[in-house]
PDB file of C-alpha atoms in Angstrom:
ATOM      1  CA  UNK U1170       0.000   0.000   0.000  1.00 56.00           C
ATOM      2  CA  UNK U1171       1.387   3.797   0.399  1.00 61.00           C
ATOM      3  CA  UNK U1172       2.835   5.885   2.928  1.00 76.00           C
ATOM      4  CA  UNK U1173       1.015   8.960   1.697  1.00 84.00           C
ATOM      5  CA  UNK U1174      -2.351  10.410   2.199  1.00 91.00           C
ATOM      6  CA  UNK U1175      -5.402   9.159  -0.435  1.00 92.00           C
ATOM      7  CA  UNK U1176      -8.042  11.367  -1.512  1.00 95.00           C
ATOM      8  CA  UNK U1177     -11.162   9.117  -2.192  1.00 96.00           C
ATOM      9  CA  UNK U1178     -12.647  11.745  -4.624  1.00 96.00           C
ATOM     10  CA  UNK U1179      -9.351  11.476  -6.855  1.00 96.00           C
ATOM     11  CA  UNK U1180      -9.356   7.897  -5.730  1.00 96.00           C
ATOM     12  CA  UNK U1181     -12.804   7.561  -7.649  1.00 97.00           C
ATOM     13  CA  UNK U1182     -12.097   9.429 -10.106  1.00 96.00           C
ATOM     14  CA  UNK U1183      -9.464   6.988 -11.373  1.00 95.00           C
ATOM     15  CA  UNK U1184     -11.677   4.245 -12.707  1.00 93.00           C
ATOM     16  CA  UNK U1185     -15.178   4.042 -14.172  1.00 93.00           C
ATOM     17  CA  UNK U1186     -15.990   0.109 -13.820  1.00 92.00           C
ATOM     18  CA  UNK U1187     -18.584  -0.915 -11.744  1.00 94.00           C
ATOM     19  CA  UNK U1188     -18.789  -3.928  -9.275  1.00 93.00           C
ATOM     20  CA  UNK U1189     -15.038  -3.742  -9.321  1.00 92.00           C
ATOM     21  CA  UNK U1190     -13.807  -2.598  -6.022  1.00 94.00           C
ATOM     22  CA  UNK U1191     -10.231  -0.623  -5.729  1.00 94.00           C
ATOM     23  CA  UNK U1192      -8.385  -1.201  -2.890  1.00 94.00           C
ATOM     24  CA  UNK U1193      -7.736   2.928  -1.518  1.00 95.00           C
ATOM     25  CA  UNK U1194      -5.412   1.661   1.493  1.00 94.00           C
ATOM     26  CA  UNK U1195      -5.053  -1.271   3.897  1.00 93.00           C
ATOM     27  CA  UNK U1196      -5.939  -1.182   7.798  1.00 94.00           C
ATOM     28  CA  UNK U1197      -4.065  -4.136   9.411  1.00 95.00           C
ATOM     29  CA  UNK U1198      -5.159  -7.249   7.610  1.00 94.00           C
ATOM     30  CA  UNK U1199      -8.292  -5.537   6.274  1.00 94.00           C
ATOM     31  CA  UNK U1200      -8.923  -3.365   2.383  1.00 94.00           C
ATOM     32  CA  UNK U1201     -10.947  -0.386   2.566  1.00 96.00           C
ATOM     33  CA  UNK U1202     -12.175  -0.840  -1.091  1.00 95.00           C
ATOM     34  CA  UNK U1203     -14.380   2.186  -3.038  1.00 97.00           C
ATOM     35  CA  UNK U1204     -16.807   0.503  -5.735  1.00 96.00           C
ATOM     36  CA  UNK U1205     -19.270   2.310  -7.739  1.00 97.00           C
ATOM     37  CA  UNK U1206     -22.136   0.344  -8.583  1.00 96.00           C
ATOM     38  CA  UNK U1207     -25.514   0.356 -10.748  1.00 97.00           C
ATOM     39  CA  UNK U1208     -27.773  -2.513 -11.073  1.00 95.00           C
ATOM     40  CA  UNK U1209     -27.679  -5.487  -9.433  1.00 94.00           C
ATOM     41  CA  UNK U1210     -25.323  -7.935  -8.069  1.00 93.00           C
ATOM     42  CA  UNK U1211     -25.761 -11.212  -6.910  1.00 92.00           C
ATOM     43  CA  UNK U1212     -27.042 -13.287  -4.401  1.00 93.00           C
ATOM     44  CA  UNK U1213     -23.778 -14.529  -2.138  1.00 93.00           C
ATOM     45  CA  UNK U1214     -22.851 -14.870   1.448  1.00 93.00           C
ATOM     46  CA  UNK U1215     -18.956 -14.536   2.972  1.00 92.00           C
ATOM     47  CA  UNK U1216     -19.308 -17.464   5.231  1.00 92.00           C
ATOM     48  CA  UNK U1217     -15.579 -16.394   7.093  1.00 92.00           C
ATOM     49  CA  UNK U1218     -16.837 -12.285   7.606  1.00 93.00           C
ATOM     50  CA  UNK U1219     -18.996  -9.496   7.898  1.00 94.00           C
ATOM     51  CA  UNK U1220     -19.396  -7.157   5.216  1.00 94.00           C
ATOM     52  CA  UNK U1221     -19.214  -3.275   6.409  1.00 96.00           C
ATOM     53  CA  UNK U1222     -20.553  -0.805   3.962  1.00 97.00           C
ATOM     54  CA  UNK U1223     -21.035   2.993   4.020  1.00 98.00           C
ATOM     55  CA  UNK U1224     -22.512   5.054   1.041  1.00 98.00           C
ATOM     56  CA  UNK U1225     -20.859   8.153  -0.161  1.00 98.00           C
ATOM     57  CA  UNK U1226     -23.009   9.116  -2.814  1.00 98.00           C
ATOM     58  CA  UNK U1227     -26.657   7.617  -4.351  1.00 98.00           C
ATOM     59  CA  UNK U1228     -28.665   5.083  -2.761  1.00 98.00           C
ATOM     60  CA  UNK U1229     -27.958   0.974  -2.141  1.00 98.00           C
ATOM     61  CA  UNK U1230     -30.570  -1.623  -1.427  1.00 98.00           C
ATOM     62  CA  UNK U1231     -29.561  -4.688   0.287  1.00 98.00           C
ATOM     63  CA  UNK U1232     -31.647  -7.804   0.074  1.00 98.00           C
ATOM     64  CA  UNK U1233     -31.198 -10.188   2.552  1.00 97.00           C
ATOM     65  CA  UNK U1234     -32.416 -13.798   3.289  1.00 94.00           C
ATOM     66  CA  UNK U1235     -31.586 -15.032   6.997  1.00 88.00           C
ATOM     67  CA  UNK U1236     -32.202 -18.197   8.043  1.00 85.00           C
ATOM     68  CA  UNK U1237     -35.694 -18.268   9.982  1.00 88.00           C
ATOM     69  CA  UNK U1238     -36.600 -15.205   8.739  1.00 89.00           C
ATOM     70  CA  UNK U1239     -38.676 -13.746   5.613  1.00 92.00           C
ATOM     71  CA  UNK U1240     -36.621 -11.838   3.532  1.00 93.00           C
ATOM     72  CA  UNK U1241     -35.918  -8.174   4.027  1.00 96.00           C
ATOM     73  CA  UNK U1242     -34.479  -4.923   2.467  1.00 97.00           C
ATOM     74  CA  UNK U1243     -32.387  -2.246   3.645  1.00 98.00           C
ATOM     75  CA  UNK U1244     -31.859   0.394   2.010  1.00 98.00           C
ATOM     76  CA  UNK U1245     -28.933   3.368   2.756  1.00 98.00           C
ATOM     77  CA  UNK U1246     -28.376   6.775   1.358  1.00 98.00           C
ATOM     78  CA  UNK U1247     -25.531   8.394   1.495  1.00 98.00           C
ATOM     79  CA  UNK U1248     -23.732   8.061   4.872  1.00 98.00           C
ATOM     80  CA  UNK U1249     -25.609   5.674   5.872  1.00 98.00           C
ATOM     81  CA  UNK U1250     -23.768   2.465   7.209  1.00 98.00           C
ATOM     82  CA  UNK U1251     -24.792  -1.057   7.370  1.00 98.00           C
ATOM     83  CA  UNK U1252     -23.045  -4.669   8.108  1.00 98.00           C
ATOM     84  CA  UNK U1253     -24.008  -7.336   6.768  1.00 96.00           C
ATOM     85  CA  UNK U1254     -23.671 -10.180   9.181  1.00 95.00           C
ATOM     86  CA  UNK U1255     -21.100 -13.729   8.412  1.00 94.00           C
ATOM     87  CA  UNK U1256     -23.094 -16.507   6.584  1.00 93.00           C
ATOM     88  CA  UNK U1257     -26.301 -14.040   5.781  1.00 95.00           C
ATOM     89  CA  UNK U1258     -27.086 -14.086   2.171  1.00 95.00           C
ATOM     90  CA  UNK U1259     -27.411 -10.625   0.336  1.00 96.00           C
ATOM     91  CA  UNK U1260     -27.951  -9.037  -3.102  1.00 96.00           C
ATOM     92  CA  UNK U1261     -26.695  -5.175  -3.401  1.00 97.00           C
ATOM     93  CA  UNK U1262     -28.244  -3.412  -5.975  1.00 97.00           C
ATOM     94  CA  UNK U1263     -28.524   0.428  -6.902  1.00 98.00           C
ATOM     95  CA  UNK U1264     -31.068   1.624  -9.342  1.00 97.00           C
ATOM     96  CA  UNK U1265     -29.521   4.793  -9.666  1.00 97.00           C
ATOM     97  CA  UNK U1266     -26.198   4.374  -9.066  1.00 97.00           C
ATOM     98  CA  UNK U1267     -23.575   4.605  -6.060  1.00 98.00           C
ATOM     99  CA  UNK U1268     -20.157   4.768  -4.903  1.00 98.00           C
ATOM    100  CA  UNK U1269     -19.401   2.928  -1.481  1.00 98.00           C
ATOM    101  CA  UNK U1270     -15.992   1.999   1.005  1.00 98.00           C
ATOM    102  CA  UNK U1271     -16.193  -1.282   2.035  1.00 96.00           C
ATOM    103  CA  UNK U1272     -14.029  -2.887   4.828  1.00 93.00           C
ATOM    104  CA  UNK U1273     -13.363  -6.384   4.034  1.00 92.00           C
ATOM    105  CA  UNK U1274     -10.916  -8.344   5.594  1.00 93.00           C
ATOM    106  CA  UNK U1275      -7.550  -8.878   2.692  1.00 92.00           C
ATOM    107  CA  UNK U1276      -8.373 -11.550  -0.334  1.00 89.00           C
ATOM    108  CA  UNK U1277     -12.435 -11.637   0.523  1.00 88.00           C
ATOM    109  CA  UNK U1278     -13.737 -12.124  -2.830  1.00 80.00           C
ATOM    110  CA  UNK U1279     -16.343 -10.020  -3.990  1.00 84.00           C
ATOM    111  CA  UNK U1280     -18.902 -12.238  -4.888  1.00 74.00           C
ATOM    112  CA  UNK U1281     -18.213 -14.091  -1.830  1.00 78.00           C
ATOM    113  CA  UNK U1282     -19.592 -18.091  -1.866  1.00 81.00           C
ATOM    114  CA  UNK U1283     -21.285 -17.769  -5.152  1.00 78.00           C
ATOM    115  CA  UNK U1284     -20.290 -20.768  -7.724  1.00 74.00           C
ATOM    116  CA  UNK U1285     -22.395 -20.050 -10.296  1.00 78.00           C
ATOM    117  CA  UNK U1286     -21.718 -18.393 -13.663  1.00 82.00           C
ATOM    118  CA  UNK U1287     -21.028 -14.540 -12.944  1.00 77.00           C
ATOM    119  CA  UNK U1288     -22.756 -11.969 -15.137  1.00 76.00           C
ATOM    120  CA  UNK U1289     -20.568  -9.960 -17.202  1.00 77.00           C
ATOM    121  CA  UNK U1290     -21.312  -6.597 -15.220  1.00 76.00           C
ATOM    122  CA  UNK U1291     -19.474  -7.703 -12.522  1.00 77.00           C
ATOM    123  CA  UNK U1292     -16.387  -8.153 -11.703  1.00 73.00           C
ATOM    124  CA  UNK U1293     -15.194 -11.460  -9.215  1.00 64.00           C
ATOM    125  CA  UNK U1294     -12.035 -10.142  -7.628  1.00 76.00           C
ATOM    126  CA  UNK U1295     -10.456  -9.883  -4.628  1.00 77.00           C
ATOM    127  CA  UNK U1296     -10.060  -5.734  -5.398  1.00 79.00           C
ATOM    128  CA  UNK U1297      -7.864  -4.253  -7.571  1.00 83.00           C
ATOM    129  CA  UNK U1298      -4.858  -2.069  -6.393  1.00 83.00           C
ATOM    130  CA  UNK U1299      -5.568   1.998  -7.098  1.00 84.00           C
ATOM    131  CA  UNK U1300      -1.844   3.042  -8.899  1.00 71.00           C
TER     132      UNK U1300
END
């Protein structure tokens, strides 16, 4: 990573993909990733981790299926936070559009248990280094 402060507008400003977190800087053994998103992604669950997210811009909707439960939505604006709980299985999605920092502990792939074919719009990594 780097010794030197990162602005996460510039930050943001240096890619346009979506569902293809950057990696802005590392906190002990954990990313703090910015994605911008549109659309959906898919359903998946990080068995091993929580999954922290915090808008900075536009709106996210997080569907959620816990065991025991009937499914449920939460939706954040910008500033909002939410974690999404080890094992729980979510869908993110943004109508509109959003950028987000995640906190995800180093290597946590982005699409988390899923095995199935990925759709084209997104991107399976494990975040991709900001140069």
């Amino acid at each position: 990573m780097t010794d030197r402060p990162r602005n996460i507008d510039t930050a943001l400003a240096a890619f346009d993909e979506l569902w293809s977190p950057r990696i802005l800087t590392r906190v002990n053994d954990w990313d703090v990733r910015l994605a911008k998103v549109r659309g959906e992604h898919l359903w998946h669950a990080h068995h091993d981790t929580d999954e922290f997210f915090l808008v900075l811009d536009g709106a996210l909707d997080i569907d959620l299926r816990e065991p025991g439960a009937a499914p449920r939505r939460v939706t954040l604006r910008r500033n909002d936070t939410y974690v999404v709980p080890r094992g729980v299985d979510h869908r993110p999605s943004s109508a509109e559009g959003a950028t987000l920092l995640l906190f995800e502990p180093a290597g946590t792939l982005t699409t988390g248990d899923y095995a199935g074919e990925v759709p084209a719009h997104i991107t399976a990594t494990i975040g991709t280094a900001l140069s």
